[in-house]
PDB file of C-alpha atoms in Angstrom:
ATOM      1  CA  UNK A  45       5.312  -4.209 -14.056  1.00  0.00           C
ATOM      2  CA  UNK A  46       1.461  -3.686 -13.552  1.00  0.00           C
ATOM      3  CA  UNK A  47       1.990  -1.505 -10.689  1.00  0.00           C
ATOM      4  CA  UNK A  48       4.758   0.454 -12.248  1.00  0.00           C
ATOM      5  CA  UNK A  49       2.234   1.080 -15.146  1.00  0.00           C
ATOM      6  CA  UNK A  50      -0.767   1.921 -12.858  1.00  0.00           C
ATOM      7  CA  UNK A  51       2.073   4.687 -10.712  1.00  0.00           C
ATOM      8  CA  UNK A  52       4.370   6.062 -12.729  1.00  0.00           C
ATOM      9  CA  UNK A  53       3.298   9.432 -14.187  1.00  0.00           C
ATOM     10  CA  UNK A  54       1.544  10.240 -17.101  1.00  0.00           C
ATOM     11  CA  UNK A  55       2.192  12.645 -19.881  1.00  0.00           C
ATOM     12  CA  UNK A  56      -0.593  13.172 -21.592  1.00  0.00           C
ATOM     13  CA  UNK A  57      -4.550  13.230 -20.161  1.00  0.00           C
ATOM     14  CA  UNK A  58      -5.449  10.424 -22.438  1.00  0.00           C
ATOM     15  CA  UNK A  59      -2.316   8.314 -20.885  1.00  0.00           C
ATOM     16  CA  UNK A  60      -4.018   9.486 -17.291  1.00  0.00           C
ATOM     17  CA  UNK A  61      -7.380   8.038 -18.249  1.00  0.00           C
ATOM     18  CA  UNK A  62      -5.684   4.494 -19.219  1.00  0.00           C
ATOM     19  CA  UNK A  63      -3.987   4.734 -15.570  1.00  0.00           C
ATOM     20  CA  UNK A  64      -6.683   5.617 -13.925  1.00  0.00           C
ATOM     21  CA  UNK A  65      -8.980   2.794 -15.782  1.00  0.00           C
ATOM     22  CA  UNK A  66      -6.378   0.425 -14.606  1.00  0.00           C
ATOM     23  CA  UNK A  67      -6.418   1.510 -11.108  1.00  0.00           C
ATOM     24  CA  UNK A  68     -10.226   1.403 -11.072  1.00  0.00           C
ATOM     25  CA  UNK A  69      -9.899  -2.647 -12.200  1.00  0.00           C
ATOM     26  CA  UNK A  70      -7.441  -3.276  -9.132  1.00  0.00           C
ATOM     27  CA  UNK A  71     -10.143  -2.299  -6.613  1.00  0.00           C
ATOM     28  CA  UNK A  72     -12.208  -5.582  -6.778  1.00  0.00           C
ATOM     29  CA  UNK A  73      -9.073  -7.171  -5.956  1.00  0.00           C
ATOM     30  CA  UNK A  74      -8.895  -5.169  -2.638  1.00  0.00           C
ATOM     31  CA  UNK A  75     -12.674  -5.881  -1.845  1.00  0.00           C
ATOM     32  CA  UNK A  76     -12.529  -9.606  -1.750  1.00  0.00           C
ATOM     33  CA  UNK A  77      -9.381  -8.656   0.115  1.00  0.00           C
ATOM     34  CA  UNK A  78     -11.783  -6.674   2.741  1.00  0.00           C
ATOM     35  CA  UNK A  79     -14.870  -9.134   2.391  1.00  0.00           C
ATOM     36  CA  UNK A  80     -12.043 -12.025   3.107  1.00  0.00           C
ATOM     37  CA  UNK A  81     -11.458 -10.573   6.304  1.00  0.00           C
ATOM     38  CA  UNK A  82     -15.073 -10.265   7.703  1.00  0.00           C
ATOM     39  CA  UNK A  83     -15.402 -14.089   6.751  1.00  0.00           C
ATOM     40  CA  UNK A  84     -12.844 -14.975   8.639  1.00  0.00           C
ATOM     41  CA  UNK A  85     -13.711 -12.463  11.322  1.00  0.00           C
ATOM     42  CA  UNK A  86     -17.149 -14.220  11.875  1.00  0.00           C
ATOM     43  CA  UNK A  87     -15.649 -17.705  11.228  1.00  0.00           C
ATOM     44  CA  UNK A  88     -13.325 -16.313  14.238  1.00  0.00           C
ATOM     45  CA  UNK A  89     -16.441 -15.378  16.137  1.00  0.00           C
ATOM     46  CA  UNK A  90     -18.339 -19.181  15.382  1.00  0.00           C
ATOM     47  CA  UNK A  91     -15.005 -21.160  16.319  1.00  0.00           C
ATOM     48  CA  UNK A  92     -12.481 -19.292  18.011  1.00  0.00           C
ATOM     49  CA  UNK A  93     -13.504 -19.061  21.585  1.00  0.00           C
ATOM     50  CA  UNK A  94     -11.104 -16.504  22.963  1.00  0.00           C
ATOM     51  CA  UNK A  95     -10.339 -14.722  20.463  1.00  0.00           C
ATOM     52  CA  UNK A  96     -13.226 -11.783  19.976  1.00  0.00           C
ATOM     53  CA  UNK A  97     -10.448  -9.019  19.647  1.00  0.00           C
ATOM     54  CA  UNK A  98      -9.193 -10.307  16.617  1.00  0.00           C
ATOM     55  CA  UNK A  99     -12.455 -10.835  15.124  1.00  0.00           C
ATOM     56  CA  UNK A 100     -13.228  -7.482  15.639  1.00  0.00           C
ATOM     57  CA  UNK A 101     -10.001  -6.314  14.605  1.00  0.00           C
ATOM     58  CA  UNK A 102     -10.509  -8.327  11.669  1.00  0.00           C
ATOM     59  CA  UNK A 103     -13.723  -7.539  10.867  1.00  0.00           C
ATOM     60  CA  UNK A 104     -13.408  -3.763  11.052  1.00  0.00           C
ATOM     61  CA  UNK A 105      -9.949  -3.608   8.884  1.00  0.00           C
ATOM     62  CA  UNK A 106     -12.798  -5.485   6.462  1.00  0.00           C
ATOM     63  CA  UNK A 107     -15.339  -3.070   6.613  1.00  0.00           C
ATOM     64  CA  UNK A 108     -12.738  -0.501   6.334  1.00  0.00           C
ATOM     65  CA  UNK A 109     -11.205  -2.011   2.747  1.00  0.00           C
ATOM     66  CA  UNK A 110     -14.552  -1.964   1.380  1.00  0.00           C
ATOM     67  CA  UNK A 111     -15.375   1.434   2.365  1.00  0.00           C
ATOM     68  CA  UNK A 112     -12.181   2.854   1.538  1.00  0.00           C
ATOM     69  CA  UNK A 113     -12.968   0.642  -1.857  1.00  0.00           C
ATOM     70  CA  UNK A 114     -16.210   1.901  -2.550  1.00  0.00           C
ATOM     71  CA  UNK A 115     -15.006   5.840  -1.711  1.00  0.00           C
ATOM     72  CA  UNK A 116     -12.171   5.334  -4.350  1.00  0.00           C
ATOM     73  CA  UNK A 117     -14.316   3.349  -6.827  1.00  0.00           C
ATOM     74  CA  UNK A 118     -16.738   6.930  -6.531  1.00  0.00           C
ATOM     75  CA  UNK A 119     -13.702   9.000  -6.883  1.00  0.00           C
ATOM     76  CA  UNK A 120     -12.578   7.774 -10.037  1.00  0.00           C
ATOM     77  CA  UNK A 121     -15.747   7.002 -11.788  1.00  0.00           C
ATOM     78  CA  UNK A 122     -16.258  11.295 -11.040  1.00  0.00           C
ATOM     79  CA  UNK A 123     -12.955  11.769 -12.266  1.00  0.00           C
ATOM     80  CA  UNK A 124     -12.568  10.299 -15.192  1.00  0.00           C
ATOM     81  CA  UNK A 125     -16.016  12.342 -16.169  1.00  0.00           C
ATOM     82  CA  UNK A 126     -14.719  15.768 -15.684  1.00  0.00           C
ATOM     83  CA  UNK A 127     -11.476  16.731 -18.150  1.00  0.00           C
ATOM     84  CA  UNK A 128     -10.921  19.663 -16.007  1.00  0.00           C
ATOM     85  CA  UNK A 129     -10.564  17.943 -12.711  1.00  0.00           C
ATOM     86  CA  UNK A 130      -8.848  14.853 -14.468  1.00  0.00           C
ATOM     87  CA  UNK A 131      -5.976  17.140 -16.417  1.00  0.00           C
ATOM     88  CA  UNK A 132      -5.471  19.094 -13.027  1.00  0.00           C
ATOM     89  CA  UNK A 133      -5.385  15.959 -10.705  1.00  0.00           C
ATOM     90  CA  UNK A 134      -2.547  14.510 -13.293  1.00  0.00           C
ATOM     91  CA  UNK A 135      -0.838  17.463 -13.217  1.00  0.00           C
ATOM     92  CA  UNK A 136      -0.692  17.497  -9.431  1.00  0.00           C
ATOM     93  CA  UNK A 137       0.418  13.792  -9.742  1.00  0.00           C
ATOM     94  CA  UNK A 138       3.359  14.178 -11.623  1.00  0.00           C
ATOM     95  CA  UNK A 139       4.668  17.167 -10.336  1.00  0.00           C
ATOM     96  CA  UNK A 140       8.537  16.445  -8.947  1.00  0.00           C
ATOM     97  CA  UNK A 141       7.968  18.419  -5.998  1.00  0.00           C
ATOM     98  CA  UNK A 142       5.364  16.129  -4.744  1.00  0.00           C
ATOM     99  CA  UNK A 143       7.204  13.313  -6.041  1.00  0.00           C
ATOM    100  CA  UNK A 144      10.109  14.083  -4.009  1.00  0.00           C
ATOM    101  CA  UNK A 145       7.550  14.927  -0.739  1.00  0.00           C
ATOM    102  CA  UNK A 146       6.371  11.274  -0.961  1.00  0.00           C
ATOM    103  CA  UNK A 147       9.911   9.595  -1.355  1.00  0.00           C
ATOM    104  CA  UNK A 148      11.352  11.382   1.659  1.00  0.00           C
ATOM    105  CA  UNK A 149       8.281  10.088   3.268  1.00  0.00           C
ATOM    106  CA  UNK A 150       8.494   6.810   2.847  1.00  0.00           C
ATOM    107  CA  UNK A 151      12.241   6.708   3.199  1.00  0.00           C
ATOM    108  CA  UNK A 152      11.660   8.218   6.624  1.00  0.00           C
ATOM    109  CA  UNK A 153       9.069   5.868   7.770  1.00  0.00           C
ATOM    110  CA  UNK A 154      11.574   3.068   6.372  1.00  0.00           C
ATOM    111  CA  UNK A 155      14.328   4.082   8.910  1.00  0.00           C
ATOM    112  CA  UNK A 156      11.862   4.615  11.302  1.00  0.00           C
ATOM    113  CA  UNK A 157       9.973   1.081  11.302  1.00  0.00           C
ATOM    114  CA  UNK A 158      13.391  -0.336  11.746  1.00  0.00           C
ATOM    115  CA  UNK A 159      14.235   1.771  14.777  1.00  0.00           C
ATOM    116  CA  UNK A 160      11.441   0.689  15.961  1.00  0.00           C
ATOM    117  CA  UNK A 161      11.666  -2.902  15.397  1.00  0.00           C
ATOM    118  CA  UNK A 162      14.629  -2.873  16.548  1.00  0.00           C
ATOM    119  CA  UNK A 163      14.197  -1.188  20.466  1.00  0.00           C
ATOM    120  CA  UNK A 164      10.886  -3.520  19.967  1.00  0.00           C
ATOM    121  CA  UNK A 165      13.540  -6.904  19.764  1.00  0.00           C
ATOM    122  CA  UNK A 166      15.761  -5.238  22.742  1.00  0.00           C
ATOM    123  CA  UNK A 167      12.931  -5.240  24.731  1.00  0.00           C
ATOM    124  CA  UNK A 168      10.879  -8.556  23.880  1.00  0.00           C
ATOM    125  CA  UNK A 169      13.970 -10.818  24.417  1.00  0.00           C
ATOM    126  CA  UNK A 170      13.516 -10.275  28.001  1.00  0.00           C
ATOM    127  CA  UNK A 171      10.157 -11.326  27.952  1.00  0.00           C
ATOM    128  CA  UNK A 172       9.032 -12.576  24.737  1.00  0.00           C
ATOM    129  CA  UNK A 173      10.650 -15.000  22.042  1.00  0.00           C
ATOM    130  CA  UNK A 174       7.463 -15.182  20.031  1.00  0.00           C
ATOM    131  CA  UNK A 175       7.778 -11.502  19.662  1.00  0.00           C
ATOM    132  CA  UNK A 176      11.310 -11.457  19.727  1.00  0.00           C
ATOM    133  CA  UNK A 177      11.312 -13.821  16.254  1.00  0.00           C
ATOM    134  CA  UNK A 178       8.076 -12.234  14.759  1.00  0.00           C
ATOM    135  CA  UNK A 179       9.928  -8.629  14.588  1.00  0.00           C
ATOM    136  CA  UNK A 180      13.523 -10.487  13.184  1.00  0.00           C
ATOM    137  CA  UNK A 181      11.590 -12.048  10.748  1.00  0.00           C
ATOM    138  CA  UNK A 182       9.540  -8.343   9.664  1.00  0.00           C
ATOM    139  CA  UNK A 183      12.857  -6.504   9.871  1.00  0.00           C
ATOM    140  CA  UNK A 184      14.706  -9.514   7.517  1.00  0.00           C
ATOM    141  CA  UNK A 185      11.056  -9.622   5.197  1.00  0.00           C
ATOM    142  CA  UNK A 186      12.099  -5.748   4.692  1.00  0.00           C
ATOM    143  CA  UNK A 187      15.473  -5.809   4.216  1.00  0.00           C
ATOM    144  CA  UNK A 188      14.803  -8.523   1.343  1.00  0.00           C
ATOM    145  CA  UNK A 189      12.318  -6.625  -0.224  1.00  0.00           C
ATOM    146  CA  UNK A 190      14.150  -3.440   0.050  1.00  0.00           C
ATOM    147  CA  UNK A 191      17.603  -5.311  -1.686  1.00  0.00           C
ATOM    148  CA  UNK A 192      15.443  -7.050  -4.141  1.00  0.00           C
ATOM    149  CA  UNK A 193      13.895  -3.495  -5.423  1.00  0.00           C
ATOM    150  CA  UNK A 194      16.952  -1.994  -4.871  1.00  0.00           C
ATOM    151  CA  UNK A 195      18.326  -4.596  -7.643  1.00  0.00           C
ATOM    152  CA  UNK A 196      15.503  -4.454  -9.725  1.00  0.00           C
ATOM    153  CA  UNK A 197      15.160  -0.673 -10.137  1.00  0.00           C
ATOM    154  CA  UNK A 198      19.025  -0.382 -10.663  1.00  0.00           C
ATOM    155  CA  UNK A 199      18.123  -2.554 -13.791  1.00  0.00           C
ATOM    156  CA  UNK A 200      15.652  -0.963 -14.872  1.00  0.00           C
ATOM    157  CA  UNK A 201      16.239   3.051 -14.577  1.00  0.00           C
TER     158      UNK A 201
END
Protein backbone atom coordinates (compact mmCIF):
# COMPACT_ATOMS: atom_id res chain seq x y z
CA UNK A 1 0.00 0.00 0.00
CA UNK A 2 2.73 2.67 0.88
CA UNK A 3 4.51 2.08 -2.23
CA UNK A 4 1.46 2.00 -4.38
CA UNK A 5 0.69 5.49 -2.83
CA UNK A 6 4.28 6.88 -3.22
CA UNK A 7 4.04 5.37 -7.46
CA UNK A 8 0.96 5.53 -8.76
CA UNK A 9 0.25 8.79 -10.62
CA UNK A 10 -1.02 11.86 -9.52
CA UNK A 11 -3.76 14.07 -10.75
CA UNK A 12 -3.43 17.10 -9.46
CA UNK A 13 0.12 19.14 -8.49
CA UNK A 14 -0.93 19.37 -4.93
CA UNK A 15 -1.50 15.32 -4.97
CA UNK A 16 2.30 15.36 -6.63
CA UNK A 17 3.70 17.35 -3.74
CA UNK A 18 2.13 14.75 -1.06
CA UNK A 19 3.94 11.93 -3.30
CA UNK A 20 6.83 13.44 -3.60
CA UNK A 21 6.97 14.41 0.37
CA UNK A 22 6.45 10.77 0.90
CA UNK A 23 9.15 9.67 -1.31
CA UNK A 24 11.53 12.20 0.25
CA UNK A 25 10.70 10.35 3.95
CA UNK A 26 11.64 6.82 2.37
CA UNK A 27 15.22 7.96 1.66
CA UNK A 28 16.57 7.69 5.29
CA UNK A 29 15.40 4.28 5.08
CA UNK A 30 17.77 3.61 2.09
CA UNK A 31 20.76 5.43 3.87
CA UNK A 32 20.99 3.28 6.91
CA UNK A 33 20.46 0.72 4.17
CA UNK A 34 23.87 2.14 2.46
CA UNK A 35 25.65 3.10 5.87
CA UNK A 36 24.66 -0.74 6.92
CA UNK A 37 26.73 -1.93 4.28
CA UNK A 38 30.03 0.03 4.91
CA UNK A 39 29.73 -1.34 8.61
CA UNK A 40 29.70 -4.50 7.64
CA UNK A 41 32.18 -3.86 4.86
CA UNK A 42 34.84 -2.73 7.48
CA UNK A 43 33.64 -5.32 10.06
CA UNK A 44 34.48 -7.63 6.85
CA UNK A 45 37.83 -5.93 6.57
CA UNK A 46 38.65 -6.31 10.79
CA UNK A 47 37.47 -10.11 10.80
CA UNK A 48 37.13 -11.67 7.60
CA UNK A 49 40.55 -12.60 6.47
CA UNK A 50 40.00 -13.54 2.86
CA UNK A 51 37.44 -11.87 2.01
CA UNK A 52 38.64 -8.08 0.85
CA UNK A 53 36.50 -8.33 -2.44
CA UNK A 54 33.43 -8.39 -0.71
CA UNK A 55 34.29 -5.71 1.57
CA UNK A 56 34.95 -3.63 -1.13
CA UNK A 57 32.08 -4.70 -2.99
CA UNK A 58 30.22 -4.00 0.00
CA UNK A 59 31.51 -0.98 0.90
CA UNK A 60 31.22 0.75 -2.46
CA UNK A 61 27.38 -0.48 -3.14
CA UNK A 62 27.34 1.65 0.47
CA UNK A 63 28.87 4.62 -0.62
CA UNK A 64 26.88 4.36 -3.69
CA UNK A 65 23.22 4.26 -1.68
CA UNK A 66 24.19 7.24 0.10
CA UNK A 67 25.25 9.16 -2.80
CA UNK A 68 22.55 8.14 -4.93
CA UNK A 69 20.51 9.15 -1.49
CA UNK A 70 21.87 12.39 -1.02
CA UNK A 71 21.54 13.28 -5.11
CA UNK A 72 17.75 12.36 -4.81
CA UNK A 73 17.25 13.97 -1.37
CA UNK A 74 18.74 17.41 -3.54
CA UNK A 75 16.46 16.62 -6.34
CA UNK A 76 13.37 16.74 -4.56
CA UNK A 77 13.99 19.35 -2.02
CA UNK A 78 14.61 21.65 -5.70
CA UNK A 79 11.59 20.24 -6.93
CA UNK A 80 9.15 20.62 -4.75
CA UNK A 81 10.36 24.56 -4.75
CA UNK A 82 9.73 25.28 -8.32
CA UNK A 83 5.73 24.79 -9.47
CA UNK A 84 6.89 24.94 -12.96
CA UNK A 85 9.37 22.15 -12.89
CA UNK A 86 7.14 20.17 -10.31
CA UNK A 87 3.69 20.39 -12.62
CA UNK A 88 5.92 19.44 -15.73
CA UNK A 89 7.90 16.55 -14.01
CA UNK A 90 4.21 15.09 -12.93
CA UNK A 91 3.03 15.48 -16.11
CA UNK A 92 5.92 13.54 -17.62
CA UNK A 93 5.23 10.93 -14.82
CA UNK A 94 1.92 10.05 -15.59
CA UNK A 95 1.93 10.13 -19.10
CA UNK A 96 0.70 6.41 -20.53
CA UNK A 97 3.24 6.42 -23.07
CA UNK A 98 5.97 6.35 -20.60
CA UNK A 99 4.00 4.21 -18.47
CA UNK A 100 3.77 1.64 -21.02
CA UNK A 101 7.86 2.24 -21.95
CA UNK A 102 8.64 1.19 -18.34
CA UNK A 103 6.27 -1.94 -18.17
CA UNK A 104 7.64 -3.45 -21.36
CA UNK A 105 10.87 -2.83 -19.67
CA UNK A 106 10.62 -4.53 -16.85
CA UNK A 107 8.61 -7.33 -18.36
CA UNK A 108 11.56 -7.80 -20.69
CA UNK A 109 14.20 -7.85 -18.13
CA UNK A 110 11.75 -10.39 -16.23
CA UNK A 111 11.99 -12.97 -19.12
CA UNK A 112 15.35 -12.17 -19.50
CA UNK A 113 16.74 -12.78 -15.79
CA UNK A 114 15.08 -16.10 -16.10
CA UNK A 115 16.81 -17.03 -19.34
CA UNK A 116 19.52 -16.28 -17.78
CA UNK A 117 19.18 -18.09 -14.64
CA UNK A 118 18.26 -20.67 -16.26
CA UNK A 119 21.50 -21.39 -18.98
CA UNK A 120 23.29 -20.14 -15.53
CA UNK A 121 21.72 -23.68 -13.66
CA UNK A 122 22.59 -25.76 -17.04
CA UNK A 123 25.89 -24.80 -16.68
CA UNK A 124 26.70 -24.76 -12.77
CA UNK A 125 25.37 -28.36 -12.28
CA UNK A 126 28.43 -29.52 -13.91
CA UNK A 127 30.52 -27.76 -11.69
CA UNK A 128 28.77 -26.08 -8.99
CA UNK A 129 25.81 -27.18 -6.58
CA UNK A 130 26.20 -24.10 -4.42
CA UNK A 131 25.48 -22.16 -7.50
CA UNK A 132 23.36 -24.58 -8.94
CA UNK A 133 20.78 -24.15 -5.65
CA UNK A 134 21.48 -20.35 -5.16
CA UNK A 135 19.98 -19.59 -8.85
CA UNK A 136 16.79 -22.37 -8.17
CA UNK A 137 16.16 -20.69 -5.19
CA UNK A 138 16.33 -16.76 -7.09
CA UNK A 139 14.33 -18.14 -10.01
CA UNK A 140 11.54 -19.87 -7.32
CA UNK A 141 11.97 -16.29 -4.93
CA UNK A 142 10.68 -14.67 -8.40
CA UNK A 143 8.23 -16.78 -9.50
CA UNK A 144 6.56 -16.38 -5.88
CA UNK A 145 6.73 -12.88 -5.91
CA UNK A 146 5.62 -12.56 -9.40
CA UNK A 147 2.25 -15.08 -8.53
CA UNK A 148 1.76 -13.33 -5.31
CA UNK A 149 1.47 -9.73 -7.20
CA UNK A 150 -0.07 -11.29 -9.87
CA UNK A 151 -2.93 -12.27 -7.18
CA UNK A 152 -2.84 -9.24 -5.41
CA UNK A 153 -3.20 -6.76 -8.30
CA UNK A 154 -6.00 -9.00 -9.86
CA UNK A 155 -7.77 -8.01 -6.51
CA UNK A 156 -7.20 -4.93 -6.47
CA UNK A 157 -7.59 -3.32 -10.18
Amino acid sequence: MLFKSMWEPAKTDEEYREKLKQRRNFIPVLAVLGAASIVVSMLLLCFGGEREFVAGLYMGLGCGILAVCIVWFLKLRKLLKDEKKLRVKRLAESDERNIQVALKAHYTAGVLLILTGYMVMLVSGFFSMEVFWTVWALIMLYFALFLTGRFFYEKKM
